[in-house]
Rosetta silent file (secondary structure, phi, psi, omega in degrees, C-alpha in Angstrom):
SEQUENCE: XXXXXXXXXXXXXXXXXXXXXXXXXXXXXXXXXXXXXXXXXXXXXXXXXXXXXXXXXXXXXXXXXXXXXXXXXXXXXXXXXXXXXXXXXXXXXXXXXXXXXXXXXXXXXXXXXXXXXXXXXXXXXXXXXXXXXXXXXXXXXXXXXXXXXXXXXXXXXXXXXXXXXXXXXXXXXXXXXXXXXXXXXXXXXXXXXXXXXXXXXXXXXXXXXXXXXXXXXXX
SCORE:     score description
SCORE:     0.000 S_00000001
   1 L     0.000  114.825  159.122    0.275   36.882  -77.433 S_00000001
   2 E  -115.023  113.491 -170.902   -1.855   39.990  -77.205 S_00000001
   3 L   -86.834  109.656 -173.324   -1.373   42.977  -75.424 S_00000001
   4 L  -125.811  126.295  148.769   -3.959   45.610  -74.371 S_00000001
   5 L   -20.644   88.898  172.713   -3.574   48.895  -72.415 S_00000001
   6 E  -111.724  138.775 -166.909   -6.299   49.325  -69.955 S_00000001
   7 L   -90.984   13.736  171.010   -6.571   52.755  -67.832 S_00000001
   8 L  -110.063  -22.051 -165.750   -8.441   50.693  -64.851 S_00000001
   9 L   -79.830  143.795  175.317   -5.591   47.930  -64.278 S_00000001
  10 L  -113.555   -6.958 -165.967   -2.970   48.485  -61.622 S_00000001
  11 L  -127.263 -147.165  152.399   -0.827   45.526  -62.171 S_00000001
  12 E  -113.119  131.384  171.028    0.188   43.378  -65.008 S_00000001
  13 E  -150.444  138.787  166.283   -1.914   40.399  -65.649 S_00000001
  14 L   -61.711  154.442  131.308   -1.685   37.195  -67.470 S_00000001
  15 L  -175.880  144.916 -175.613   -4.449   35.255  -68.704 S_00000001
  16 E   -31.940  104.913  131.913   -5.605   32.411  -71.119 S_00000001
  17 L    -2.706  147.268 -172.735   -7.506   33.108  -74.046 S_00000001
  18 L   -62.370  -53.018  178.217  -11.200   32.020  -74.965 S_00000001
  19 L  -103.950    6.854  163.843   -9.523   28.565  -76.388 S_00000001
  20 L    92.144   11.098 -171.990   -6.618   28.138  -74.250 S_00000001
  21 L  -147.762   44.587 -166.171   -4.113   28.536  -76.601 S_00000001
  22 L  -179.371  141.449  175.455   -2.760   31.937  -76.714 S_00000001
  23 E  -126.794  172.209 -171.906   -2.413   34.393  -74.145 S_00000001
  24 E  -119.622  134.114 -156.354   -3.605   37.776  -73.210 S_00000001
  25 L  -139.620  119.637  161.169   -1.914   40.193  -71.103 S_00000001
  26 E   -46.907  121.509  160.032   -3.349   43.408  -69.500 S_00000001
  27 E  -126.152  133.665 -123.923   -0.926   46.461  -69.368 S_00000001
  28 E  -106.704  147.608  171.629   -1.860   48.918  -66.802 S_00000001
  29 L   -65.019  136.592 -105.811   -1.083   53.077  -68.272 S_00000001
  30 L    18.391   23.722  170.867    2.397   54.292  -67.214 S_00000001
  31 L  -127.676  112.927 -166.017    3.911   50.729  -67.868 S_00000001
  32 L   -51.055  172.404  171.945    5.924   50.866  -70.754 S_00000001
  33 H   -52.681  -45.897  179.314    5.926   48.073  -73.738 S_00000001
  34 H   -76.322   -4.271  172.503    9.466   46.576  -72.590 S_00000001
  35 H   -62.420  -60.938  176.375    8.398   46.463  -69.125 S_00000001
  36 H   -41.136  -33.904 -157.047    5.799   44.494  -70.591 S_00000001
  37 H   -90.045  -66.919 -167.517    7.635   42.281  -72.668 S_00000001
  38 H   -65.277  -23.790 -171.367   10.230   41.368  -69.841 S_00000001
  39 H   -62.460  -53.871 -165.645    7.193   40.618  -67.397 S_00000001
  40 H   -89.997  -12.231  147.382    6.083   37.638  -69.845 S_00000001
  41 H   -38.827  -58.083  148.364    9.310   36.988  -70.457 S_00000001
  42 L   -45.235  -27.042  162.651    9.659   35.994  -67.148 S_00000001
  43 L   -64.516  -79.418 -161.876    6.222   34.491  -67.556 S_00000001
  44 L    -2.270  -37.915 -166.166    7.140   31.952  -70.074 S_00000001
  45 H   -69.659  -78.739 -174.908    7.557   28.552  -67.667 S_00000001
  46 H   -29.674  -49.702  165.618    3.515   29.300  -66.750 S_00000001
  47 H   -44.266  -91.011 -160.648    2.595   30.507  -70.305 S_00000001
  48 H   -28.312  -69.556 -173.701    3.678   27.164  -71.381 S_00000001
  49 H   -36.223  -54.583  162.741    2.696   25.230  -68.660 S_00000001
  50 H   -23.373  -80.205 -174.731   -1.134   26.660  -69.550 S_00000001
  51 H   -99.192   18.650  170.232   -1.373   26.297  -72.209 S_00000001
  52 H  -104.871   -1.875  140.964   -0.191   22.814  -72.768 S_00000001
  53 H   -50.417  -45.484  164.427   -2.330   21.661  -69.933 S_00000001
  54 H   -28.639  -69.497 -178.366   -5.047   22.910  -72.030 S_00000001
  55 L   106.383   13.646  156.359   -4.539   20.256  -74.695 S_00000001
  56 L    72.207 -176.678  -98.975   -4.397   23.006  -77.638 S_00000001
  57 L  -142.713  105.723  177.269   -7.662   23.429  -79.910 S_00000001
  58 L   -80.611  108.921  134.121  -10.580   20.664  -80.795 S_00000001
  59 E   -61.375  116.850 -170.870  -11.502   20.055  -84.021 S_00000001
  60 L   -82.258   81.377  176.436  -14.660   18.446  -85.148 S_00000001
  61 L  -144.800  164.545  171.970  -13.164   15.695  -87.336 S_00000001
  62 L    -8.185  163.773  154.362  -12.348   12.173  -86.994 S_00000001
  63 L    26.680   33.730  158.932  -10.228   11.216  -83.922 S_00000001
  64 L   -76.406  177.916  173.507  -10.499   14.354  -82.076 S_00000001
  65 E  -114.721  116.710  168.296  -11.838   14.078  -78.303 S_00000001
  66 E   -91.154  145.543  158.112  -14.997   16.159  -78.055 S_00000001
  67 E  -121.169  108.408  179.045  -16.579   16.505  -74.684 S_00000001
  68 E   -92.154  144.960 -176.568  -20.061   16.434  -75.109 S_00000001
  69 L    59.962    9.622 -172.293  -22.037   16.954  -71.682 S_00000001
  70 L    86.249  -11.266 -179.737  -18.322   16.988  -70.266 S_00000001
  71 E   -84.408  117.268  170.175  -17.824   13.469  -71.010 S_00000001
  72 E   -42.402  123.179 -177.610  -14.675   12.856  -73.348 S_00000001
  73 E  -141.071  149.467 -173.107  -16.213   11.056  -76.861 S_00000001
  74 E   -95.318  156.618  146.555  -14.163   10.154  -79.747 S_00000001
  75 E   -84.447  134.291  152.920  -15.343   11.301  -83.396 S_00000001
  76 E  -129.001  141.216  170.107  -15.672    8.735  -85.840 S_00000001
  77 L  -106.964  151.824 -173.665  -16.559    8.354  -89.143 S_00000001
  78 L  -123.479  138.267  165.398  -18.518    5.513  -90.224 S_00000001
  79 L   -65.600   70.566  151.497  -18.480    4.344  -93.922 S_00000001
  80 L  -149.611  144.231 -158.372  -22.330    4.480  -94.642 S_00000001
  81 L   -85.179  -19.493  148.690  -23.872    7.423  -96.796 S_00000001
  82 L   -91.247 -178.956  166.936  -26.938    7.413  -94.789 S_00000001
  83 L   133.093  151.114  161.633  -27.472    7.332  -91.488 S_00000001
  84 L  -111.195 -175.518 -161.103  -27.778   10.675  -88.780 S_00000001
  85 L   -75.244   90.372  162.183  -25.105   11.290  -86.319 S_00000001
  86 E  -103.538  161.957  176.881  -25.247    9.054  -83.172 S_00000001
  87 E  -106.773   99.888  173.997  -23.694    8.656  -79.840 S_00000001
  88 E   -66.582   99.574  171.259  -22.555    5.394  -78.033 S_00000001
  89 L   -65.614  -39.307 -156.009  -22.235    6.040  -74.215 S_00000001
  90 L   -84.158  -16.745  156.977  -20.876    3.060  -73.236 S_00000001
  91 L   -99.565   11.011 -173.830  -17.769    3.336  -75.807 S_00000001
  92 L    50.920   23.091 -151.209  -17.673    7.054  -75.835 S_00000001
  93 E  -118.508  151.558  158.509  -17.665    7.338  -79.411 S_00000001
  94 E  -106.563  113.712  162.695  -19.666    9.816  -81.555 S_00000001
  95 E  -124.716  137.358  159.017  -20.020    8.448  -85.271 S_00000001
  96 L  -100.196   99.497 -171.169  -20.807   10.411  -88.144 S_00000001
  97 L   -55.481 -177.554 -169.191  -22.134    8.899  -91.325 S_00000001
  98 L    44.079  175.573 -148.691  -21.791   10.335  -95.326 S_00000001
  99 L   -53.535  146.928  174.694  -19.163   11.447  -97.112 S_00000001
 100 H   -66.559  -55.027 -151.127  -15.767   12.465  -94.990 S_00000001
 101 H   -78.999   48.708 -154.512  -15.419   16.275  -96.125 S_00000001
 102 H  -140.847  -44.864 -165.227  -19.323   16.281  -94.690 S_00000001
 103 H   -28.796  -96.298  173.031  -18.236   15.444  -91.152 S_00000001
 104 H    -2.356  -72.446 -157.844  -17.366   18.835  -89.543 S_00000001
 105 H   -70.201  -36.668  174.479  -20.913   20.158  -90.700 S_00000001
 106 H   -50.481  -33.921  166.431  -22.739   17.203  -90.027 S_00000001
 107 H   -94.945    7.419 -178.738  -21.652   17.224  -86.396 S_00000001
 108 H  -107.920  -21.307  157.224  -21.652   20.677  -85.532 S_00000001
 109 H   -57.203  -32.267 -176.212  -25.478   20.577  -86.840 S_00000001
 110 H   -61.391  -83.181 -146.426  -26.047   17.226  -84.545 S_00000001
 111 H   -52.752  -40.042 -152.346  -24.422   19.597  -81.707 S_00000001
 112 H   -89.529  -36.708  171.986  -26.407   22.543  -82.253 S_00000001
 113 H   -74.105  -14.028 -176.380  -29.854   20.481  -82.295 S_00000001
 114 H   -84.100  -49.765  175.503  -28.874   18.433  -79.681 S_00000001
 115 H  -101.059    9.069  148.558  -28.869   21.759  -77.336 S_00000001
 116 H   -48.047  -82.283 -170.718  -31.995   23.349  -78.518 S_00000001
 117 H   -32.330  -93.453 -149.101  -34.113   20.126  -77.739 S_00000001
 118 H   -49.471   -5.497  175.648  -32.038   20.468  -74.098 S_00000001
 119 H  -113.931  -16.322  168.316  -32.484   24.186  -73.778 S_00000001
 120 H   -93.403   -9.057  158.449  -36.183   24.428  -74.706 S_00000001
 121 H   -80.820  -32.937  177.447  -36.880   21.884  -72.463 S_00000001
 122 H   -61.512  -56.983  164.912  -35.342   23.275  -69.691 S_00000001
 123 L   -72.205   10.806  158.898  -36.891   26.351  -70.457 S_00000001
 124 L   -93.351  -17.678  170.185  -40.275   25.204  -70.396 S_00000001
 125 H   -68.575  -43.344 -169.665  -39.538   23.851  -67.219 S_00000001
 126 H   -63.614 -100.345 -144.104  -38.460   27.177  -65.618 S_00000001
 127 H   -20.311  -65.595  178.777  -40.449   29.006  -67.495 S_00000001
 128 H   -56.337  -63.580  161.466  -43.669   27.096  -65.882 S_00000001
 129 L   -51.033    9.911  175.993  -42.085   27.016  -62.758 S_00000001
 130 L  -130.608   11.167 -171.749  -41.368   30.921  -62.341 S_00000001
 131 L    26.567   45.776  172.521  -44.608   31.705  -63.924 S_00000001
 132 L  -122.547  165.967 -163.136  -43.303   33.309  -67.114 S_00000001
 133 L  -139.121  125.917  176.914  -43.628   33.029  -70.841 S_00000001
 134 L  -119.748  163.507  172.210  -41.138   33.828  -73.466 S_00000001
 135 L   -56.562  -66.680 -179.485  -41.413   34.239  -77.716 S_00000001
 136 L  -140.815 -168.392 -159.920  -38.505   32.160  -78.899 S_00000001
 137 E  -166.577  114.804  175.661  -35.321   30.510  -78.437 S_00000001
 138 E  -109.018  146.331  151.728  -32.568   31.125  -80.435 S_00000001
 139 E  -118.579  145.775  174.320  -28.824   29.521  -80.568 S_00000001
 140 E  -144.943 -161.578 -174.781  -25.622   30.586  -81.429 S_00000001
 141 L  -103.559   55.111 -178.741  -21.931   30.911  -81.326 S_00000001
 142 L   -84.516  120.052 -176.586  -21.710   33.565  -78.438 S_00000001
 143 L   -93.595  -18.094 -178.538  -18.461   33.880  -77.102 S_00000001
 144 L  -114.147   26.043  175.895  -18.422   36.237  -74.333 S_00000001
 145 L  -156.628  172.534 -163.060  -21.889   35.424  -72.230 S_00000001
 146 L  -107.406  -60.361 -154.585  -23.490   31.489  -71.895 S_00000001
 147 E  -173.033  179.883 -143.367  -27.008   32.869  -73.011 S_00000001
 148 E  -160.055  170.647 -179.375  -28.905   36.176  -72.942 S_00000001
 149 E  -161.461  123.064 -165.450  -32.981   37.417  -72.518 S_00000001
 150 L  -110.038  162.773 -168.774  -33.757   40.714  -74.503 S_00000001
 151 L   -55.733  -43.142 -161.947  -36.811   43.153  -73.221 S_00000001
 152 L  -102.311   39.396  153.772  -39.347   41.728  -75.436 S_00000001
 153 L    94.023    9.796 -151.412  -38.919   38.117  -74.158 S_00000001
 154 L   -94.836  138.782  157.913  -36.299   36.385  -76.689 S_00000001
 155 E  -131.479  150.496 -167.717  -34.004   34.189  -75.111 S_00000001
 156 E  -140.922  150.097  158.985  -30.639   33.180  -76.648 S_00000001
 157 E  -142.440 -167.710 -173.123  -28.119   30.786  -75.889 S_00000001
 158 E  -105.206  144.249  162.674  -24.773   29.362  -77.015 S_00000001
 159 L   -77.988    3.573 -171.796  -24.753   26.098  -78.027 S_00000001
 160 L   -86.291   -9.568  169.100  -21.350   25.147  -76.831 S_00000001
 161 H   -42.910  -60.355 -169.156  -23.851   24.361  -73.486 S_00000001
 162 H   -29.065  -36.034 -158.259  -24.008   21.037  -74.872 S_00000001
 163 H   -87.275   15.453 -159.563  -20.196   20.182  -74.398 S_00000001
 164 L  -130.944  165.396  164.931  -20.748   21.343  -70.549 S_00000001
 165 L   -19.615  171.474 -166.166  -22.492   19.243  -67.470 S_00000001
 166 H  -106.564  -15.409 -165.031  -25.940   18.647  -67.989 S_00000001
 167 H   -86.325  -28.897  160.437  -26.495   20.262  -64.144 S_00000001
 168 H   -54.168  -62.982 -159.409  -24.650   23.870  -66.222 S_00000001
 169 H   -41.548  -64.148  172.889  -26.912   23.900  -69.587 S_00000001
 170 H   -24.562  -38.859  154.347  -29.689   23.536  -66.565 S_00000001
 171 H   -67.615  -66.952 -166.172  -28.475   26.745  -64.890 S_00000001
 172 H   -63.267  -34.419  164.698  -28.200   29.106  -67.463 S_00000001
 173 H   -62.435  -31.613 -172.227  -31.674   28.174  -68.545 S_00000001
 174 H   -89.988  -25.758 -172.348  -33.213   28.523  -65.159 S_00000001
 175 H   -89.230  -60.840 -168.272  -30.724   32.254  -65.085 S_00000001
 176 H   -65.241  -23.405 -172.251  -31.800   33.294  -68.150 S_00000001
 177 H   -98.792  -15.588  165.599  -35.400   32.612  -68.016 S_00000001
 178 H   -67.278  -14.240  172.497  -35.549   34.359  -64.621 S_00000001
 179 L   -77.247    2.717  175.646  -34.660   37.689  -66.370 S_00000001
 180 L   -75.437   -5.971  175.888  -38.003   37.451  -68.088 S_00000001
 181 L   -88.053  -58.180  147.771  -39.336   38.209  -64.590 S_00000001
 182 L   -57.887  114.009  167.253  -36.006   40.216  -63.846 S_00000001
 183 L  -113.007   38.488 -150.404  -33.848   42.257  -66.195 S_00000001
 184 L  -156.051  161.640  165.912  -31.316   42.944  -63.509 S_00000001
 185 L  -100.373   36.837  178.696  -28.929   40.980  -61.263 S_00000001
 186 L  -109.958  175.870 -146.129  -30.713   41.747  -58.041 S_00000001
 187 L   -32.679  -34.042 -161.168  -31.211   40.447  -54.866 S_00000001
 188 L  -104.712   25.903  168.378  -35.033   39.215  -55.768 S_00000001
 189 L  -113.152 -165.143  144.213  -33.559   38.010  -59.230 S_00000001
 190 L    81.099  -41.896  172.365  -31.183   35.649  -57.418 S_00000001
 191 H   -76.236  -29.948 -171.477  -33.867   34.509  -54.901 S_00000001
 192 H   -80.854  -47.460 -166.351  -36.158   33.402  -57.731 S_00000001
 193 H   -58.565  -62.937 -134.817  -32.823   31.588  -59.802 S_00000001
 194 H   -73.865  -39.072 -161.365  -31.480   30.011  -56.141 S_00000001
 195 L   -87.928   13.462 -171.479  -35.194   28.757  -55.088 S_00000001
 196 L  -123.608  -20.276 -171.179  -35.998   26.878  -58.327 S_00000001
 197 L  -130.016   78.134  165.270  -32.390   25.784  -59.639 S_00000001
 198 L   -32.891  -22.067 -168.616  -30.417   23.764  -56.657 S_00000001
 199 L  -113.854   36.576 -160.958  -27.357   23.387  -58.697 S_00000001
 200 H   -99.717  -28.231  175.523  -26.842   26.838  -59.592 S_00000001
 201 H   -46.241  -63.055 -157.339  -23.784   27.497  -56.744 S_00000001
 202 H   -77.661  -16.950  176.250  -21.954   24.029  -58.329 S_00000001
 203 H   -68.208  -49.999 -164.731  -22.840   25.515  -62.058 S_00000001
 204 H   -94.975   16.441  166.827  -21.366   28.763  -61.859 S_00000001
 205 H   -83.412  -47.586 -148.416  -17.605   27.482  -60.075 S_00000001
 206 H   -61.536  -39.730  174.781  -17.778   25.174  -62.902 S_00000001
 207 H   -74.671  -20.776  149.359  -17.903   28.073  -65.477 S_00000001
 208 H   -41.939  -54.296  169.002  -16.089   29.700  -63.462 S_00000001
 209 H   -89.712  -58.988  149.207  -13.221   27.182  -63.557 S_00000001
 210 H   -28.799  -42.242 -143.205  -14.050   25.511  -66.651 S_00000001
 211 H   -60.960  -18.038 -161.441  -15.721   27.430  -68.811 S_00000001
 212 H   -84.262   24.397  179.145  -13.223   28.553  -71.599 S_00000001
 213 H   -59.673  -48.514 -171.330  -12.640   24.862  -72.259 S_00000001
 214 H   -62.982   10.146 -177.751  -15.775   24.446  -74.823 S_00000001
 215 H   -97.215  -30.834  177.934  -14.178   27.545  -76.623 S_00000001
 216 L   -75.195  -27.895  168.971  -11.201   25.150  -77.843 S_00000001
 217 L   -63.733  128.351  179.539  -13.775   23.770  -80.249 S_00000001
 218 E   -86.454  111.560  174.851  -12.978   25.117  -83.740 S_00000001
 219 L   -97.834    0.000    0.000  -16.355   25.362  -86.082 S_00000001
């Protein structure tokens, strides 16, 4: 549990962590630590409740549940020392080939290449359809924004897109490549995003409600 003192807050407020499995709790200036203390005291049934709804922290090893594209897939490892990483839809299984203590890397490289290809396509889409051009396309491990567009044309995104609907990755690409037109959230930034990406209303409840799930995976 961590507690931080913000001079904007008027109340005490609860809320989840980035992985769901720890919480964080806003204390507002004139409300002492033991105030504090007894509030999540008093918390505790909810606290619980939270974060054991969650389902606690995904690891990429054997007989975890990952959900790539939101659909729940088991990891497996398969005894054969070649082979790349593939994915059965119709049994929901991910297997990973080579050596066991190989796994982890081997699949969080499948995962990371897996949402390049899907985010440079998408963004080749916009990008032709908004009549803009960017340098590159980078991924990472960004934890507090989905993806990002710097002045001189770079677009970045997180790669935890993969684990989310395929109609989300699709949004942020279509958001992000409109700030190469846009570097702002305004009104004619929003009209170009709305009249080219149909799904963007049903994208952003889902990160809205959703999003810190893909955050329980541990790399």
């Amino acid at each position: 549990m961590v507690f931080r003192r913000h001079a904007q807050a008027r109340r005490l407020v609860l809320r989840l962590n980035s992985t769901g499995t720890g919480v964080l709790v806003t204390v507002p200036n004139g409300v002492s630590r033991v105030k504090a203390l007894e509030f999540t005291a008093r918390s505790r049934g909810w606290i619980e409740e939270r974060v054991r709804s969650r389902g606690g922290l995904i690891h990429l090893e054997p007989g975890h549940i990952l959900p790539l594209r939101a659909i729940r897939h088991e990891i497996r490892h398969v005894d054969r020392r070649r082979g790349v990483v593939s994915v059965d839809p119709v049994r929901c299984v991910i297997e990973v080939p080579g050596e066991a203590c190989h796994v982890k890397r081997r699949l969080l490289d499948f995962l990371k290449a897996a949402a390049r290809e899907e985010l440079t396509r998408a963004s080749r889409r916009y990008a032709a359809l908004m009549g803009v051009s960017y340098r590159r396309i980078t991924i990472r491990d960004q934890r507090s924004r989905w993806g990002s567009c710097s002045a001189a044309g770079d677009l970045s995104y997180s790669w935890r897109l993969i684990l989310a609907p395929d109609y989300v990755l699709d949004y942020v690409a279509a958001h992000e490549v409109a700030h190469l037109r846009h570097l702002d959230h305004s009104p004619r930034f929003w009209r170009l995003v709305l009249t080219h990406c149909h799904g963007a209303a049903r994208a952003k409840n889902w990160l809205r409600t959703y999003g810190q799930e893909v955050h329980r995976v541990v790399t």
